[in-house]
Amino acid sequence: MIILHMGFPKTGTTTLQRMFEANNDSLVASGVCYPLIDSDFKQRYLKVFDHKRLHLEADSQANLKNSMRKMSERIERSGCSTTILSCEELNSPATAMHDRNNLRKLRAVLSEIDPDIRLVAYVRNPADFYLSMAQEFLKRRGRFLEPEGFSPNFASKIRVFEEVFEVTASVRELSRPKLVENDILRDFLSVCGLEHVDTSSWKKINANESLSPEVMFLLDVVRRTGQGADKPVKYNPKQQERLWRKLRDASRKVDTSAKPCLFEKVRDSVLFGSETDAIELNKRYGIEFEEGKAVAENSVELPKELLSEVERIVPVDRRVALAIWAQFTYAFFGAD
């Protein structure tokens, strides 16, 4: 049996993947293979099947063929009856095409290993998902994600996989109170029928990379004003990664633990835009999202003039933002 965990991003996927990587020997001892190829614990090679750009590149296809060969050999050598594959990029909002022909190729390759393929996906409250994706846009792409008209479209994307693989997916909501034992790992194993896997010796791993509202604010301000508001600063991927991680580190030294929370109007706008998706998830999988937390606009002192689009969606303490920026610059220039 192959269990294809197909994402989505920001639904605890990285936490599961790191747990499977760190406890690979324990999994194999329980008859479960999580194939680690070339140190890729996120199994990103699978994304090439349906990537907007990579699936057309000859080099990517050659690398994919080689990775799939290694994966098949690793699974066979393990002697395990169950294989877990986990690749959130198969449902990346930025790069996945959800092209049925592409996904049929994925199914054909996996079926050669084992024709019994199951699908698992986790979804989130749309407002929480929007906030996480807004952070990802700022971190990785230097862009602000508008809340108006936003919808995760979870149901329609899952349906494509179900049609291609001809199986009904197991869909769970990433909400701690709704998870088995309030734990994503135990929930995942339970959904997959792998309750026998002994995780008592596994150390907890938290792969959460959430940013404070002030770091979100700084990422937006720095990029928009560096060369003028009409000409945003552009960073290459390594620079983008370094910038947000250094700002996050600076925020921790300032000792701020504030988590972003959407304004009520923004939350309601996202929930309204996601209503059709939420109804379908409820009808097909019994998922029922709660309204979720939000901040009333009249409960906080809003700035007279916005310096960032981030201030439209979450409350930002500019004094804390300045303290973070001071710590950030100090790390580069020292005390001279």
Tab-separated table of C-alpha atoms in Angstrom, residues 169-322:
chain	number	residue	atom	x	y	z
A	169	ALA	CA	-9.287	10.827	-0.115
A	170	SER	CA	-9.117	10.849	3.665
A	171	VAL	CA	-9.431	14.541	4.514
A	172	ARG	CA	-8.785	15.946	7.978
A	173	GLU	CA	-8.871	19.422	9.437
A	174	LEU	CA	-5.702	20.768	11.012
A	175	SER	CA	-7.260	21.923	14.261
A	176	ARG	CA	-5.631	20.649	17.439
A	177	PRO	CA	-8.889	19.903	19.329
A	178	LYS	CA	-10.113	17.856	16.361
A	179	LEU	CA	-6.952	15.752	15.966
A	180	VAL	CA	-6.533	12.307	17.511
A	181	GLU	CA	-4.865	12.889	20.894
A	182	ASN	CA	-4.593	16.554	19.824
A	183	ASP	CA	-1.535	15.563	17.827
A	184	ILE	CA	-0.907	15.721	14.068
A	185	LEU	CA	1.356	12.653	14.077
A	186	ARG	CA	-1.063	10.397	15.956
A	187	ASP	CA	-3.899	11.689	13.810
A	188	PHE	CA	-2.065	10.944	10.570
A	189	LEU	CA	-1.114	7.421	11.658
A	190	SER	CA	-4.675	6.764	12.790
A	191	VAL	CA	-6.166	7.958	9.502
A	192	CYS	CA	-3.731	5.723	7.608
A	193	GLY	CA	-4.495	2.664	9.734
A	194	LEU	CA	-0.984	2.692	11.193
A	195	GLU	CA	-1.880	2.899	14.888
A	196	HIS	CA	0.549	0.048	15.553
A	197	VAL	CA	3.549	2.309	14.921
A	198	ASP	CA	5.169	2.928	18.324
A	199	THR	CA	6.036	6.629	18.612
A	200	SER	CA	6.596	6.696	22.378
A	201	SER	CA	10.330	7.347	21.950
A	202	TRP	CA	9.923	9.942	19.180
A	203	LYS	CA	10.906	13.466	20.119
A	204	LYS	CA	8.436	16.212	19.284
A	205	ILE	CA	9.409	18.411	16.354
A	206	ASN	CA	7.869	21.815	15.734
A	207	ALA	CA	8.453	23.042	12.198
A	208	ASN	CA	6.268	26.132	12.577
A	209	GLU	CA	7.804	29.157	10.844
A	210	SER	CA	5.131	31.684	11.705
A	211	LEU	CA	6.154	35.342	11.829
A	212	SER	CA	5.039	38.078	14.188
A	213	PRO	CA	2.884	40.854	12.685
A	214	GLU	CA	5.809	43.234	13.127
A	215	VAL	CA	8.148	41.044	11.055
A	216	MET	CA	5.470	40.826	8.365
A	217	PHE	CA	5.250	44.614	8.479
A	218	LEU	CA	9.028	45.034	8.150
A	219	LEU	CA	9.278	42.603	5.233
A	220	ASP	CA	6.669	44.602	3.358
A	221	VAL	CA	8.073	48.032	4.213
A	222	VAL	CA	11.680	47.155	3.379
A	223	ARG	CA	10.844	45.732	-0.012
A	224	ARG	CA	8.381	48.430	-1.034
A	225	THR	CA	10.415	51.468	-0.023
A	226	GLY	CA	13.983	50.492	-0.831
A	227	GLN	CA	13.848	51.935	-4.343
A	228	GLY	CA	10.595	53.832	-4.164
A	229	ALA	CA	7.081	52.539	-3.627
A	230	ASP	CA	6.554	52.143	-7.380
A	231	LYS	CA	9.684	50.029	-7.812
A	232	PRO	CA	9.884	47.278	-5.149
A	233	VAL	CA	13.213	45.774	-4.153
A	234	LYS	CA	13.809	42.382	-5.731
A	235	TYR	CA	15.710	39.611	-3.957
A	236	ASN	CA	16.902	36.272	-5.208
A	237	PRO	CA	15.598	33.226	-3.290
A	238	LYS	CA	18.665	32.961	-1.039
A	239	GLN	CA	18.460	36.648	-0.149
A	240	GLN	CA	14.741	36.324	0.558
A	241	GLU	CA	15.355	33.358	2.847
A	242	ARG	CA	18.146	35.135	4.703
A	243	LEU	CA	16.160	38.348	5.155
A	244	TRP	CA	13.046	36.867	6.760
A	245	ARG	CA	14.993	34.437	8.919
A	246	LYS	CA	17.260	37.192	10.231
A	247	LEU	CA	14.261	39.404	10.970
A	248	ARG	CA	12.552	36.519	12.746
A	249	ASP	CA	15.702	35.896	14.808
A	250	ALA	CA	15.842	39.588	15.714
A	251	SER	CA	12.209	39.497	16.824
A	252	ARG	CA	12.983	36.607	19.176
A	253	LYS	CA	15.808	38.610	20.767
A	254	VAL	CA	13.375	41.458	21.324
A	255	ASP	CA	11.352	38.841	23.196
A	256	THR	CA	8.063	39.417	21.452
A	257	SER	CA	5.787	36.411	21.177
A	258	ALA	CA	2.874	38.165	19.503
A	259	LYS	CA	1.117	36.100	16.872
A	260	PRO	CA	-0.726	37.759	13.999
A	261	CYS	CA	-4.515	37.795	14.163
A	262	LEU	CA	-6.703	39.047	11.335
A	263	PHE	CA	-9.039	41.963	11.693
A	264	GLU	CA	-12.680	40.885	11.771
A	265	LYS	CA	-13.491	42.457	8.408
A	266	VAL	CA	-10.579	40.649	6.755
A	267	ARG	CA	-11.483	37.308	8.338
A	268	ASP	CA	-15.102	37.689	7.261
A	269	SER	CA	-14.029	38.616	3.727
A	270	VAL	CA	-11.906	35.471	3.418
A	271	LEU	CA	-14.629	33.249	4.876
A	272	PHE	CA	-17.152	34.744	2.446
A	273	GLY	CA	-14.846	34.132	-0.518
A	274	SER	CA	-14.269	30.549	0.645
A	275	GLU	CA	-17.911	29.717	1.340
A	276	THR	CA	-18.429	27.456	-1.676
A	277	ASP	CA	-15.260	25.515	-0.870
A	278	ALA	CA	-16.261	25.146	2.792
A	279	ILE	CA	-19.728	23.867	1.865
A	280	GLU	CA	-18.269	21.227	-0.435
A	281	LEU	CA	-15.738	20.098	2.192
A	282	ASN	CA	-18.549	19.732	4.698
A	283	LYS	CA	-20.749	17.817	2.290
A	284	ARG	CA	-18.061	15.400	1.099
A	285	TYR	CA	-15.850	14.946	4.153
A	286	GLY	CA	-17.796	16.278	7.130
A	287	ILE	CA	-15.346	19.148	7.650
A	288	GLU	CA	-16.954	22.003	9.563
A	289	PHE	CA	-14.857	25.108	10.054
A	290	GLU	CA	-15.427	27.371	13.016
A	291	GLU	CA	-15.533	31.133	12.595
A	292	GLY	CA	-12.112	31.561	14.169
A	293	LYS	CA	-10.471	34.332	16.165
A	294	ALA	CA	-10.268	37.895	14.928
A	295	VAL	CA	-9.577	41.399	16.215
A	296	ALA	CA	-12.299	44.043	16.159
A	297	GLU	CA	-11.047	47.148	14.376
A	298	ASN	CA	-12.528	49.408	17.045
A	299	SER	CA	-10.635	47.577	19.808
A	300	VAL	CA	-7.179	48.782	18.726
A	301	GLU	CA	-5.690	52.150	17.889
A	302	LEU	CA	-5.194	52.228	14.141
A	303	PRO	CA	-2.548	54.438	12.463
A	304	LYS	CA	-3.816	57.486	10.608
A	305	GLU	CA	-1.693	56.580	7.619
A	306	LEU	CA	-0.677	53.057	6.659
A	307	LEU	CA	2.982	52.367	6.008
A	308	SER	CA	2.336	48.815	4.825
A	309	GLU	CA	-0.444	46.708	3.347
A	310	VAL	CA	0.095	44.389	6.301
A	311	GLU	CA	-1.514	47.006	8.549
A	312	ARG	CA	-4.742	46.490	6.611
A	313	ILE	CA	-5.065	42.879	7.704
A	314	VAL	CA	-3.490	42.567	11.181
A	315	PRO	CA	-2.732	44.912	14.094
A	316	VAL	CA	0.933	45.975	14.117
A	317	ASP	CA	2.821	47.549	16.998
A	318	ARG	CA	5.193	49.941	15.268
A	319	ARG	CA	7.261	50.439	18.413
A	320	VAL	CA	7.959	46.730	18.531
A	321	ALA	CA	8.729	46.792	14.799
A	322	LEU	CA	11.319	49.527	15.376
